[in-house]
Each structure stands twice: as structure tokens, then as C-alpha cells.
mmCIF file of C-alpha atoms in Angstrom:
data_model
loop_
_atom_site.group_PDB
_atom_site.id
_atom_site.type_symbol
_atom_site.label_atom_id
_atom_site.label_comp_id
_atom_site.label_asym_id
_atom_site.label_seq_id
_atom_site.Cartn_x
_atom_site.Cartn_y
_atom_site.Cartn_z
ATOM 1 C CA MET B 3 2.332 -3.690 57.258
ATOM 2 C CA VAL B 4 3.661 -0.311 57.035
ATOM 3 C CA LYS B 5 7.371 0.368 56.103
ATOM 4 C CA LYS B 6 9.178 1.997 58.790
ATOM 5 C CA HIS B 7 9.654 5.283 57.786
ATOM 6 C CA GLN B 8 5.810 5.099 56.687
ATOM 7 C CA ASN B 9 4.765 4.466 60.127
ATOM 8 C CA PRO B 10 3.180 7.450 61.992
ATOM 9 C CA LEU B 11 4.108 6.045 65.155
ATOM 10 C CA LYS B 12 7.572 7.546 66.663
ATOM 11 C CA ILE B 13 9.380 4.454 67.753
ATOM 12 C CA ASP B 14 12.674 4.368 69.215
ATOM 13 C CA PHE B 15 13.736 0.828 67.734
ATOM 14 C CA LYS B 16 17.064 0.880 69.894
ATOM 15 C CA ARG B 17 15.391 0.963 73.122
ATOM 16 C CA CYS B 18 12.048 -0.289 71.817
ATOM 17 C CA ILE B 19 10.129 2.704 72.834
ATOM 18 C CA VAL B 20 6.789 3.757 71.133
ATOM 19 C CA GLU B 21 5.794 7.771 71.393
ATOM 20 C CA ASP B 22 8.463 8.295 74.204
ATOM 21 C CA VAL B 23 5.648 6.684 76.892
ATOM 22 C CA LEU B 24 5.732 2.961 76.078
ATOM 23 C CA LEU B 25 8.579 0.763 76.818
ATOM 24 C CA GLN B 26 8.392 -2.989 75.361
ATOM 25 C CA ILE B 27 8.963 -5.780 77.840
ATOM 26 C CA ARG B 28 10.387 -8.887 76.749
ATOM 27 C CA ASP B 29 12.646 -11.406 77.831
ATOM 28 C CA SER B 30 16.002 -9.427 77.214
ATOM 29 C CA LYS B 31 17.700 -12.019 78.849
ATOM 30 C CA HIS B 32 16.891 -14.705 76.276
ATOM 31 C CA ILE B 33 16.592 -12.648 73.356
ATOM 32 C CA ASP B 34 19.455 -14.462 71.528
ATOM 33 C CA THR B 35 19.228 -17.911 72.737
ATOM 34 C CA PRO B 36 17.849 -19.921 69.800
ATOM 35 C CA ASP B 37 14.074 -21.366 70.240
ATOM 36 C CA LEU B 38 14.995 -24.336 68.306
ATOM 37 C CA ALA B 39 12.252 -26.402 66.185
ATOM 38 C CA LYS B 40 12.358 -29.638 64.912
ATOM 39 C CA VAL B 41 12.117 -29.565 60.941
ATOM 40 C CA TRP B 42 12.133 -32.859 58.727
ATOM 41 C CA THR B 43 14.985 -32.915 55.996
ATOM 42 C CA VAL B 44 15.351 -34.782 52.904
ATOM 43 C CA GLU B 45 18.317 -34.814 50.145
ATOM 44 C CA ILE B 46 17.827 -34.776 46.594
ATOM 45 C CA VAL B 47 19.934 -34.389 43.299
ATOM 46 C CA PRO B 48 19.337 -30.223 42.161
ATOM 47 C CA ARG B 49 17.572 -31.500 39.099
ATOM 48 C CA ASP B 50 14.613 -32.861 41.109
ATOM 49 C CA SER B 51 14.387 -28.942 43.000
ATOM 50 C CA PRO B 52 11.707 -27.683 40.772
ATOM 51 C CA HIS B 53 9.671 -30.530 41.767
ATOM 52 C CA LEU B 54 10.280 -30.487 45.203
ATOM 53 C CA MET B 55 9.510 -26.878 45.432
ATOM 54 C CA LYS B 56 5.944 -27.456 43.610
ATOM 55 C CA PHE B 57 5.093 -30.160 46.290
ATOM 56 C CA LEU B 58 5.867 -27.851 49.123
ATOM 57 C CA LYS B 59 3.593 -25.078 47.715
ATOM 58 C CA GLU B 60 0.851 -27.818 47.025
ATOM 59 C CA GLY B 61 1.088 -30.884 48.540
ATOM 60 C CA LEU B 62 1.106 -30.348 52.125
ATOM 61 C CA PRO B 63 -1.913 -30.812 54.472
ATOM 62 C CA ASP B 64 -1.879 -27.368 56.031
ATOM 63 C CA GLU B 65 -0.341 -24.357 56.878
ATOM 64 C CA ASP B 66 3.210 -24.746 58.665
ATOM 65 C CA PRO B 67 3.266 -23.249 62.552
ATOM 66 C CA VAL B 68 7.077 -23.318 61.844
ATOM 67 C CA SER B 69 7.659 -20.470 59.653
ATOM 68 C CA TYR B 70 10.710 -20.525 57.073
ATOM 69 C CA LEU B 71 10.697 -16.468 55.985
ATOM 70 C CA HIS B 72 13.921 -16.662 58.198
ATOM 71 C CA CYS B 73 15.933 -18.765 56.738
ATOM 72 C CA LYS B 74 17.120 -20.610 53.541
ATOM 73 C CA ARG B 75 14.670 -23.654 53.053
ATOM 74 C CA LEU B 76 17.381 -25.723 50.980
ATOM 75 C CA ARG B 77 21.512 -25.835 51.353
ATOM 76 C CA LYS B 78 24.062 -27.748 49.626
ATOM 77 C CA THR B 79 25.152 -31.258 51.358
ATOM 78 C CA GLU B 80 28.806 -31.503 52.690
ATOM 79 C CA ASP B 81 29.836 -33.384 49.441
ATOM 80 C CA GLY B 82 28.194 -30.250 47.446
ATOM 81 C CA GLY B 83 26.526 -32.798 44.938
ATOM 82 C CA ARG B 84 23.425 -32.860 46.203
ATOM 83 C CA LEU B 85 20.444 -30.183 48.007
ATOM 84 C CA CYS B 86 19.498 -31.003 51.721
ATOM 85 C CA VAL B 87 16.038 -29.528 51.898
ATOM 86 C CA ILE B 88 13.235 -28.308 54.596
ATOM 87 C CA ILE B 89 10.163 -30.169 54.188
ATOM 88 C CA CYS B 90 7.955 -29.164 57.246
ATOM 89 C CA SER B 91 8.077 -29.649 61.122
ATOM 90 C CA VAL B 92 7.320 -31.889 63.811
ATOM 91 C CA GLU B 93 4.642 -29.949 63.992
ATOM 92 C CA LEU B 94 2.681 -30.039 61.275
ATOM 93 C CA ILE B 95 3.865 -33.980 60.617
ATOM 94 C CA GLU B 96 5.163 -35.999 63.639
ATOM 95 C CA GLU B 97 5.130 -39.072 61.866
ATOM 96 C CA GLN B 98 8.191 -39.907 59.485
ATOM 97 C CA GLY B 99 6.050 -41.926 57.639
ATOM 98 C CA GLU B 100 3.339 -39.690 56.979
ATOM 99 C CA VAL B 101 6.113 -37.739 55.356
ATOM 100 C CA ALA B 102 7.318 -40.424 53.364
ATOM 101 C CA ARG B 103 3.905 -41.180 52.542
ATOM 102 C CA LEU B 104 2.899 -37.762 50.942
ATOM 103 C CA LEU B 105 6.705 -37.442 49.299
ATOM 104 C CA ALA B 106 6.060 -40.949 47.615
ATOM 105 C CA GLU B 107 2.547 -40.006 46.118
ATOM 106 C CA ALA B 108 3.977 -37.058 45.210
ATOM 107 C CA GLY B 109 6.395 -38.959 43.134
ATOM 108 C CA ILE B 110 9.547 -37.197 44.926
ATOM 109 C CA SER B 111 12.723 -39.341 44.633
ATOM 110 C CA TYR B 112 15.130 -38.632 47.624
ATOM 111 C CA SER B 113 17.549 -39.917 50.402
ATOM 112 C CA ASN B 114 18.198 -39.214 54.038
ATOM 113 C CA LEU B 115 14.649 -38.301 55.704
ATOM 114 C CA ALA B 116 15.955 -36.567 58.691
ATOM 115 C CA LEU B 117 15.176 -34.652 61.727
ATOM 116 C CA HIS B 118 17.121 -30.879 61.428
ATOM 117 C CA ASN B 119 17.242 -28.409 64.852
ATOM 118 C CA LEU B 120 15.942 -25.006 63.094
ATOM 119 C CA PRO B 121 15.859 -21.505 65.336
ATOM 120 C CA ARG B 122 12.154 -20.255 65.315
ATOM 121 C CA ALA B 123 13.012 -16.586 64.414
ATOM 122 C CA GLY B 124 16.198 -15.132 63.382
ATOM 123 C CA PRO B 125 18.744 -13.605 66.277
ATOM 124 C CA SER B 126 18.751 -9.801 66.947
ATOM 125 C CA THR B 127 22.108 -9.132 65.235
ATOM 126 C CA ARG B 128 24.068 -10.370 61.603
ATOM 127 C CA GLU B 129 27.185 -11.634 63.493
ATOM 128 C CA LEU B 130 24.475 -14.107 65.218
ATOM 129 C CA SER B 131 22.464 -14.749 61.758
ATOM 130 C CA LEU B 132 25.714 -15.962 60.466
ATOM 131 C CA GLU B 133 26.550 -18.222 63.537
ATOM 132 C CA TRP B 134 23.406 -19.680 64.056
ATOM 133 C CA GLY B 135 23.149 -20.741 59.909
ATOM 134 C CA ARG B 136 26.724 -22.437 60.680
ATOM 135 C CA LYS B 137 25.372 -24.076 63.914
ATOM 136 C CA PHE B 138 22.307 -25.265 63.272
ATOM 137 C CA TRP B 139 20.517 -24.015 59.755
ATOM 138 C CA PRO B 140 21.589 -21.419 57.180
ATOM 139 C CA LEU B 141 19.406 -18.300 57.856
ATOM 140 C CA VAL B 142 18.645 -15.038 55.831
ATOM 141 C CA TRP B 143 19.237 -11.850 57.433
ATOM 142 C CA ARG B 144 16.539 -9.304 57.138
ATOM 143 C CA GLY B 145 17.574 -7.467 60.116
ATOM 144 C CA ASN B 146 16.053 -7.374 63.576
ATOM 145 C CA PRO B 147 13.073 -8.971 63.843
ATOM 146 C CA ASN B 148 12.037 -7.057 66.645
ATOM 147 C CA ASP B 149 11.852 -3.967 64.496
ATOM 148 C CA GLN B 150 9.119 -5.274 62.261
ATOM 149 C CA ILE B 151 7.291 -6.570 65.062
ATOM 150 C CA LEU B 152 6.931 -2.728 66.805
ATOM 151 C CA ASN B 153 6.833 -1.263 63.098
ATOM 152 C CA ASP B 154 3.829 -4.124 62.735
ATOM 153 C CA TYR B 155 1.728 -3.071 66.534
ATOM 154 C CA THR B 156 -1.054 -0.441 66.537
ATOM 155 C CA PHE B 157 -1.886 2.200 69.148
ATOM 156 C CA ASP B 158 -4.770 3.920 69.837
ATOM 157 C CA MET B 159 -2.730 6.470 72.052
ATOM 158 C CA ALA B 160 -5.829 8.802 72.780
ATOM 159 C CA ARG B 161 -7.261 5.841 74.001
ATOM 160 C CA ILE B 162 -4.428 4.407 75.814
ATOM 161 C CA ARG B 163 -4.258 7.628 77.697
ATOM 162 C CA SER B 164 -7.200 7.946 78.332
ATOM 163 C CA ILE B 165 -7.931 4.482 80.309
ATOM 164 C CA LEU B 166 -4.492 4.958 82.445
ATOM 165 C CA ARG B 167 -6.047 8.114 83.632
ATOM 166 C CA GLN B 168 -8.889 6.213 84.654
ATOM 167 C CA ILE B 169 -6.785 4.164 86.501
ATOM 168 C CA SER B 170 -4.324 6.002 88.389
ATOM 169 C CA ASP B 171 -7.368 8.405 89.170
ATOM 170 C CA THR B 172 -9.477 5.310 90.587
ATOM 171 C CA ALA B 173 -6.501 3.966 92.517
ATOM 172 C CA SER B 174 -6.006 7.388 94.093
ATOM 173 C CA GLU B 175 -9.180 7.545 95.205
ATOM 174 C CA LYS B 176 -9.016 3.897 96.854
ATOM 175 C CA ARG B 177 -5.284 4.412 98.262
ATOM 176 C CA ASP B 178 -7.112 4.515 101.922
ATOM 177 C CA GLN B 179 -9.475 1.975 101.808
ATOM 178 C CA SER B 180 -9.083 -0.371 104.767
ATOM 179 C CA GLY B 181 -7.923 -4.075 104.213
ATOM 180 C CA ASN B 182 -7.430 -3.769 100.092
ATOM 181 C CA LEU B 183 -4.678 -2.000 97.709
ATOM 182 C CA PRO B 184 -4.952 0.854 95.562
ATOM 183 C CA VAL B 185 -4.540 -1.491 92.860
ATOM 184 C CA VAL B 186 -6.827 -0.685 89.540
ATOM 185 C CA SER B 187 -7.252 -2.651 86.080
ATOM 186 C CA ALA B 188 -9.053 -2.323 83.009
ATOM 187 C CA PHE B 189 -10.371 -4.772 80.623
ATOM 188 C CA VAL B 190 -11.013 -3.539 76.767
ATOM 189 C CA ASN B 191 -12.762 -5.898 75.028
ATOM 190 C CA PRO B 192 -11.911 -5.305 71.003
ATOM 191 C CA LEU B 193 -16.010 -6.236 70.571
ATOM 192 C CA ALA B 194 -17.021 -2.947 72.806
ATOM 193 C CA PRO B 195 -14.009 -0.926 73.103
ATOM 194 C CA GLU B 196 -16.068 1.997 74.196
ATOM 195 C CA GLN B 197 -17.225 -0.104 77.494
ATOM 196 C CA PRO B 198 -14.167 -0.618 79.500
ATOM 197 C CA ILE B 199 -14.422 -3.276 82.369
ATOM 198 C CA ILE B 200 -13.010 -1.640 85.533
ATOM 199 C CA ALA B 201 -11.643 -4.216 88.780
ATOM 200 C CA VAL B 202 -9.835 -3.075 91.800
ATOM 201 C CA ASP B 203 -8.485 -4.743 94.589
ATOM 202 C CA GLN B 204 -10.719 -6.634 97.182
ATOM 203 C CA ARG B 205 -8.360 -9.346 98.907
ATOM 204 C CA GLY B 206 -9.353 -7.796 102.377
ATOM 205 C CA GLY B 207 -12.213 -10.525 101.312
ATOM 206 C CA ASN B 208 -10.302 -12.850 99.732
ATOM 207 C CA PRO B 209 -6.369 -12.871 99.511
ATOM 208 C CA LEU B 210 -7.151 -13.947 95.704
ATOM 209 C CA HIS B 211 -8.783 -11.008 95.068
ATOM 210 C CA HIS B 212 -6.432 -9.052 93.134
ATOM 211 C CA SER B 213 -7.817 -6.607 90.454
ATOM 212 C CA ILE B 214 -6.702 -8.411 87.642
ATOM 213 C CA MET B 215 -8.267 -11.289 89.085
ATOM 214 C CA ASN B 216 -11.546 -9.529 89.561
ATOM 215 C CA GLY B 217 -11.410 -8.118 85.950
ATOM 216 C CA ILE B 218 -11.477 -11.198 84.720
ATOM 217 C CA LYS B 219 -14.563 -12.587 86.391
ATOM 218 C CA GLU B 220 -16.337 -9.680 85.899
ATOM 219 C CA VAL B 221 -15.829 -9.899 82.108
ATOM 220 C CA ALA B 222 -17.072 -13.382 82.196
ATOM 221 C CA ARG B 223 -20.128 -11.762 84.559
ATOM 222 C CA ASP B 224 -21.529 -9.227 81.717
ATOM 223 C CA GLU B 225 -20.918 -11.497 79.444
ATOM 224 C CA LEU B 226 -22.929 -14.046 80.682
ATOM 225 C CA GLN B 227 -25.866 -11.004 81.297
ATOM 226 C CA ARG B 228 -25.387 -9.892 77.780
ATOM 227 C CA ARG B 229 -25.967 -13.431 76.216
ATOM 228 C CA GLU B 230 -28.715 -13.968 78.685
ATOM 229 C CA ALA B 231 -30.373 -10.404 77.475
ATOM 230 C CA VAL B 232 -30.091 -11.604 73.890
ATOM 231 C CA GLU B 233 -32.029 -14.783 74.571
ATOM 232 C CA ARG B 234 -34.769 -12.752 76.271
ATOM 233 C CA GLY B 235 -34.768 -9.995 73.127
ATOM 234 C CA THR B 236 -33.706 -7.391 74.890
ATOM 235 C CA SER B 237 -30.625 -6.798 73.519
ATOM 236 C CA VAL B 238 -29.199 -7.221 70.045
ATOM 237 C CA GLY B 239 -26.681 -9.951 69.305
ATOM 238 C CA ARG B 240 -22.914 -9.845 68.908
ATOM 239 C CA THR B 241 -20.347 -12.054 68.301
ATOM 240 C CA ASP B 242 -20.096 -13.717 71.493
ATOM 241 C CA THR B 243 -16.754 -13.129 73.609
ATOM 242 C CA TYR B 244 -14.114 -16.416 74.309
ATOM 243 C CA LEU B 245 -12.839 -15.841 77.560
ATOM 244 C CA CYS B 246 -10.905 -12.401 77.279
ATOM 245 C CA LEU B 247 -9.244 -13.518 74.022
ATOM 246 C CA ASP B 248 -7.773 -10.502 72.328
ATOM 247 C CA PHE B 249 -8.362 -8.217 75.179
ATOM 248 C CA ASP B 250 -5.778 -4.483 75.865
ATOM 249 C CA VAL B 251 -5.279 -4.776 79.926
ATOM 250 C CA TYR B 252 -4.770 -1.632 81.455
ATOM 251 C CA THR B 253 -3.201 -2.289 85.339
ATOM 252 C CA THR B 254 -1.290 0.395 87.874
ATOM 253 C CA HIS B 255 0.839 -2.196 88.660
ATOM 254 C CA GLU B 256 2.944 -4.701 87.487
ATOM 255 C CA PRO B 257 1.072 -8.065 88.189
ATOM 256 C CA CYS B 258 2.445 -10.876 89.835
ATOM 257 C CA SER B 259 2.634 -13.932 88.900
ATOM 258 C CA MET B 260 -0.612 -15.379 89.693
ATOM 259 C CA CYS B 261 -1.663 -12.693 88.043
ATOM 260 C CA ALA B 262 0.123 -12.517 84.902
ATOM 261 C CA MET B 263 -0.704 -16.530 84.585
ATOM 262 C CA ALA B 264 -4.365 -15.773 84.372
ATOM 263 C CA LEU B 265 -3.887 -13.217 81.107
ATOM 264 C CA ILE B 266 -1.929 -16.446 79.825
ATOM 265 C CA HIS B 267 -4.759 -18.487 80.178
ATOM 266 C CA SER B 268 -7.233 -15.323 79.147
ATOM 267 C CA ARG B 269 -5.871 -15.281 75.688
ATOM 268 C CA ILE B 270 -5.201 -11.832 75.990
ATOM 269 C CA LYS B 271 -3.978 -9.614 73.835
ATOM 270 C CA ARG B 272 -1.704 -6.750 75.330
ATOM 271 C CA CYS B 273 -0.975 -5.340 79.175
ATOM 272 C CA ILE B 274 -0.148 -2.386 79.509
ATOM 273 C CA PHE B 275 1.140 -1.428 83.591
ATOM 274 C CA ILE B 276 2.150 1.863 85.656
ATOM 275 C CA GLN B 277 3.897 1.171 88.062
ATOM 276 C CA PRO B 278 6.712 -2.005 87.746
ATOM 277 C CA MET B 279 6.781 -4.160 90.581
ATOM 278 C CA PRO B 280 10.555 -5.042 91.350
ATOM 279 C CA GLU B 281 10.271 -7.457 94.239
ATOM 280 C CA THR B 282 7.045 -9.498 92.826
ATOM 281 C CA GLY B 283 6.192 -8.251 88.904
ATOM 282 C CA ALA B 284 6.203 -11.216 86.834
ATOM 283 C CA LEU B 285 6.628 -9.314 83.101
ATOM 284 C CA ARG B 286 9.908 -7.309 83.219
ATOM 285 C CA PRO B 287 13.352 -9.149 83.261
ATOM 286 C CA GLU B 288 14.537 -7.379 86.501
ATOM 287 C CA SER B 289 11.082 -8.103 87.924
ATOM 288 C CA GLY B 290 10.677 -11.174 91.076
ATOM 289 C CA ASP B 291 12.395 -14.160 89.648
ATOM 290 C CA GLY B 292 12.393 -12.629 86.005
ATOM 291 C CA TYR B 293 9.602 -15.138 84.424
ATOM 292 C CA CYS B 294 8.648 -12.406 81.177
ATOM 293 C CA MET B 295 6.059 -14.688 82.447
ATOM 294 C CA HIS B 296 3.669 -13.603 78.968
ATOM 295 C CA SER B 297 6.434 -14.431 76.711
ATOM 296 C CA SER B 298 7.728 -17.546 78.754
ATOM 297 C CA LYS B 299 8.671 -20.241 75.186
ATOM 298 C CA ALA B 300 7.321 -23.037 77.902
ATOM 299 C CA LEU B 301 3.190 -21.906 77.258
ATOM 300 C CA ASN B 302 1.464 -22.249 74.887
ATOM 301 C CA SER B 303 0.105 -18.343 74.781
ATOM 302 C CA LYS B 304 1.770 -15.294 75.121
ATOM 303 C CA TYR B 305 1.021 -10.974 74.771
ATOM 304 C CA GLU B 306 1.966 -8.356 74.351
ATOM 305 C CA VAL B 307 3.278 -6.028 77.005
ATOM 306 C CA PHE B 308 4.292 -2.384 78.102
ATOM 307 C CA GLN B 309 5.398 -0.156 80.653
ATOM 308 C CA TRP B 310 4.079 3.332 80.563
ATOM 309 C CA VAL B 311 7.826 5.342 80.960
ATOM 310 C CA GLY B 312 6.023 8.931 80.363
ATOM 311 C CA ASP B 313 4.786 11.457 82.814
ATOM 312 C CA GLY B 314 1.123 12.143 83.908
ATOM 313 C CA TYR B 315 0.216 9.024 85.545
ATOM 314 C CA VAL B 316 0.805 8.956 89.428
ATOM 315 C CA VAL B 317 -0.465 5.894 90.831
ATOM 316 C CA PRO B 318 -0.019 5.080 95.111
ATOM 317 C CA ASP B 319 2.932 3.014 95.895
ATOM 318 C CA ILE B 320 2.637 -0.161 97.485
ATOM 319 C CA SER B 321 5.588 -2.551 99.386
ATOM 320 C CA GLY B 322 7.988 -3.830 97.810
ATOM 321 C CA GLY B 323 6.911 -7.182 99.004
ATOM 322 C CA THR B 324 3.466 -7.077 97.588
ATOM 323 C CA CYS B 325 1.916 -9.222 94.981
ATOM 324 C CA CYS B 326 -0.500 -6.952 92.719
#
């Protein structure tokens, strides 16, 4: 984790733009809507807090999927005579009886084992942090959480530019191809970053054969051929590729809902697109129905999305109502 002032990348944290060319795409309409987690809490007398804090570090069965870095782990009860302490999330331990059993085994005296709502992350402003703290649970203001998210991202700008050049040039070559659209995507496997898989639109033969759908199939075909070659002894083995796990995907046009969801299922890391599709896109909050598919709280997987907003890459225009 690098500090902001030590980051070699130029990041406009207010506008969420990296190196003046990559615009972070996120669900700006719901950024400050709290995503609530259910957490188990107990009340204890203050003198028992060291014992309980030791239990929280050593006595829980696994790492909690809910982070508590943005909140206070304990707070005073309304009468001020006791402390209310977060034990863990329901996602870690679902049954109240199991929480009670662990506390009893640790010899912890407590009362009022109950559920509370806790925002999974802090909001973007100090004022909202105080408001959420009063409404849900006391939070710790450490600045806009998205600043740290942006600061922690890594970018190989030379590779990004190279692949965007490749797909934009290929799209221009496909501009007049009958039946298909000049939409091109590139899939970059982190296990073989120098060998991107380029996929083109082929919906002239099948309306579902968008470039991203074809790219996912090509990744699977490429992995099958690689494994077969290893079994034959004609290729050196490496770690197997699972779906498109941690892939970077580049595409000339903002993906439609079908393709955006397919990238969710494929477990990619990042998608970078050039041309927004205001009517049919499924990533920008301004596009289509504002799905922001890549960051939907209703889905169990997410990926980063950036739009190229710099110069240098011109892609063919496509009818506004066309799904890409």
C-alpha cells in the first residue's frame, strides 16, 4: 500500500481519473447509500473488555468477511454503564447459539447477545460518516474510502495503450464487414500477459456472438488446448487458468447487460472500454437502465471498470440502440 504522495501515477481523486485518461466507472447514484451487514453484538462491563478483545483476536474460527477498520469495535450503552461490542458478522457465524457457545467456552461474561446493522464501508464525506454513526454504529472517519481504492490500483499504462491500439485498429478494419459489427475485445490472462486473446463480433452467424462472448469461449478453448499439450508433453506446464479469473478485458464499446454479466460469471479483474453506449451499455450509471452491473450489490462478484477518456483511439460508431 503506497501513500498518495508517493504514488508514481497521476490520480485526480475528485474526478476519479488516472493519468488524465482512465475514468473510474462506479455506481455514483448509490455511492452514499449504506450497504448494511448484520453483526452480532454483546454487552459487557468495561473491566471485561481486555478479555473480550483477546477473544476477538484469537477465539473466532476464521477471518470475518466483514471488515471493521472503518468503525469502532465497541461503544457505550445508552446508560453509559456498559459497553456494546461487535463480535462478528452473521456471514461468519450464522447461528446465535454458535456465538453463545464460543463466548461460553472462552469464559466471557456478557448479556444481550443481539443483532445490529453495520455499514460495510464508510461514506464519502465526514458529515455522512457522523450521520451513519448516529443511525447505525459509530464509524471512524479516515477520508473518502474510494481515494484509497484508487490509490491501491496498479496500471501498466504502456500495455493498456498497446492493447487499446490493437483493438481499435482491428475494429476499424472490420468497419464494413457485412452482418457483423466492428466491436473488438481483448482478454489478457495474468498468467500469460504477453499473449492477449483478441475476439471480434460475429453476430451475423448468431445474434449471441458478441465479441466478449466470443472472447470468453476463446479463453476456454485456448486453456483446453494448453492442457492437452501439457499432457502430450509438447508444452511446459503452468498454473491452470480458472474461467477468466483476474483477467483484464479491453473492449472498443461499452458492454451490454448480457456481456457485462458474462464478465461477472467469468470472474475478471478489470474491464476498460473506449466508446460509451448510452442506450444499451450496462456499466456506466448514465447508460441504459443504470445497472452498473460490475458493482451491483445484488451479485456475489465484482470487477473494476474504467473508460478511456483520452485521445488516440477512434472506434467506429455503432447505432445507439445496438447491444455490444
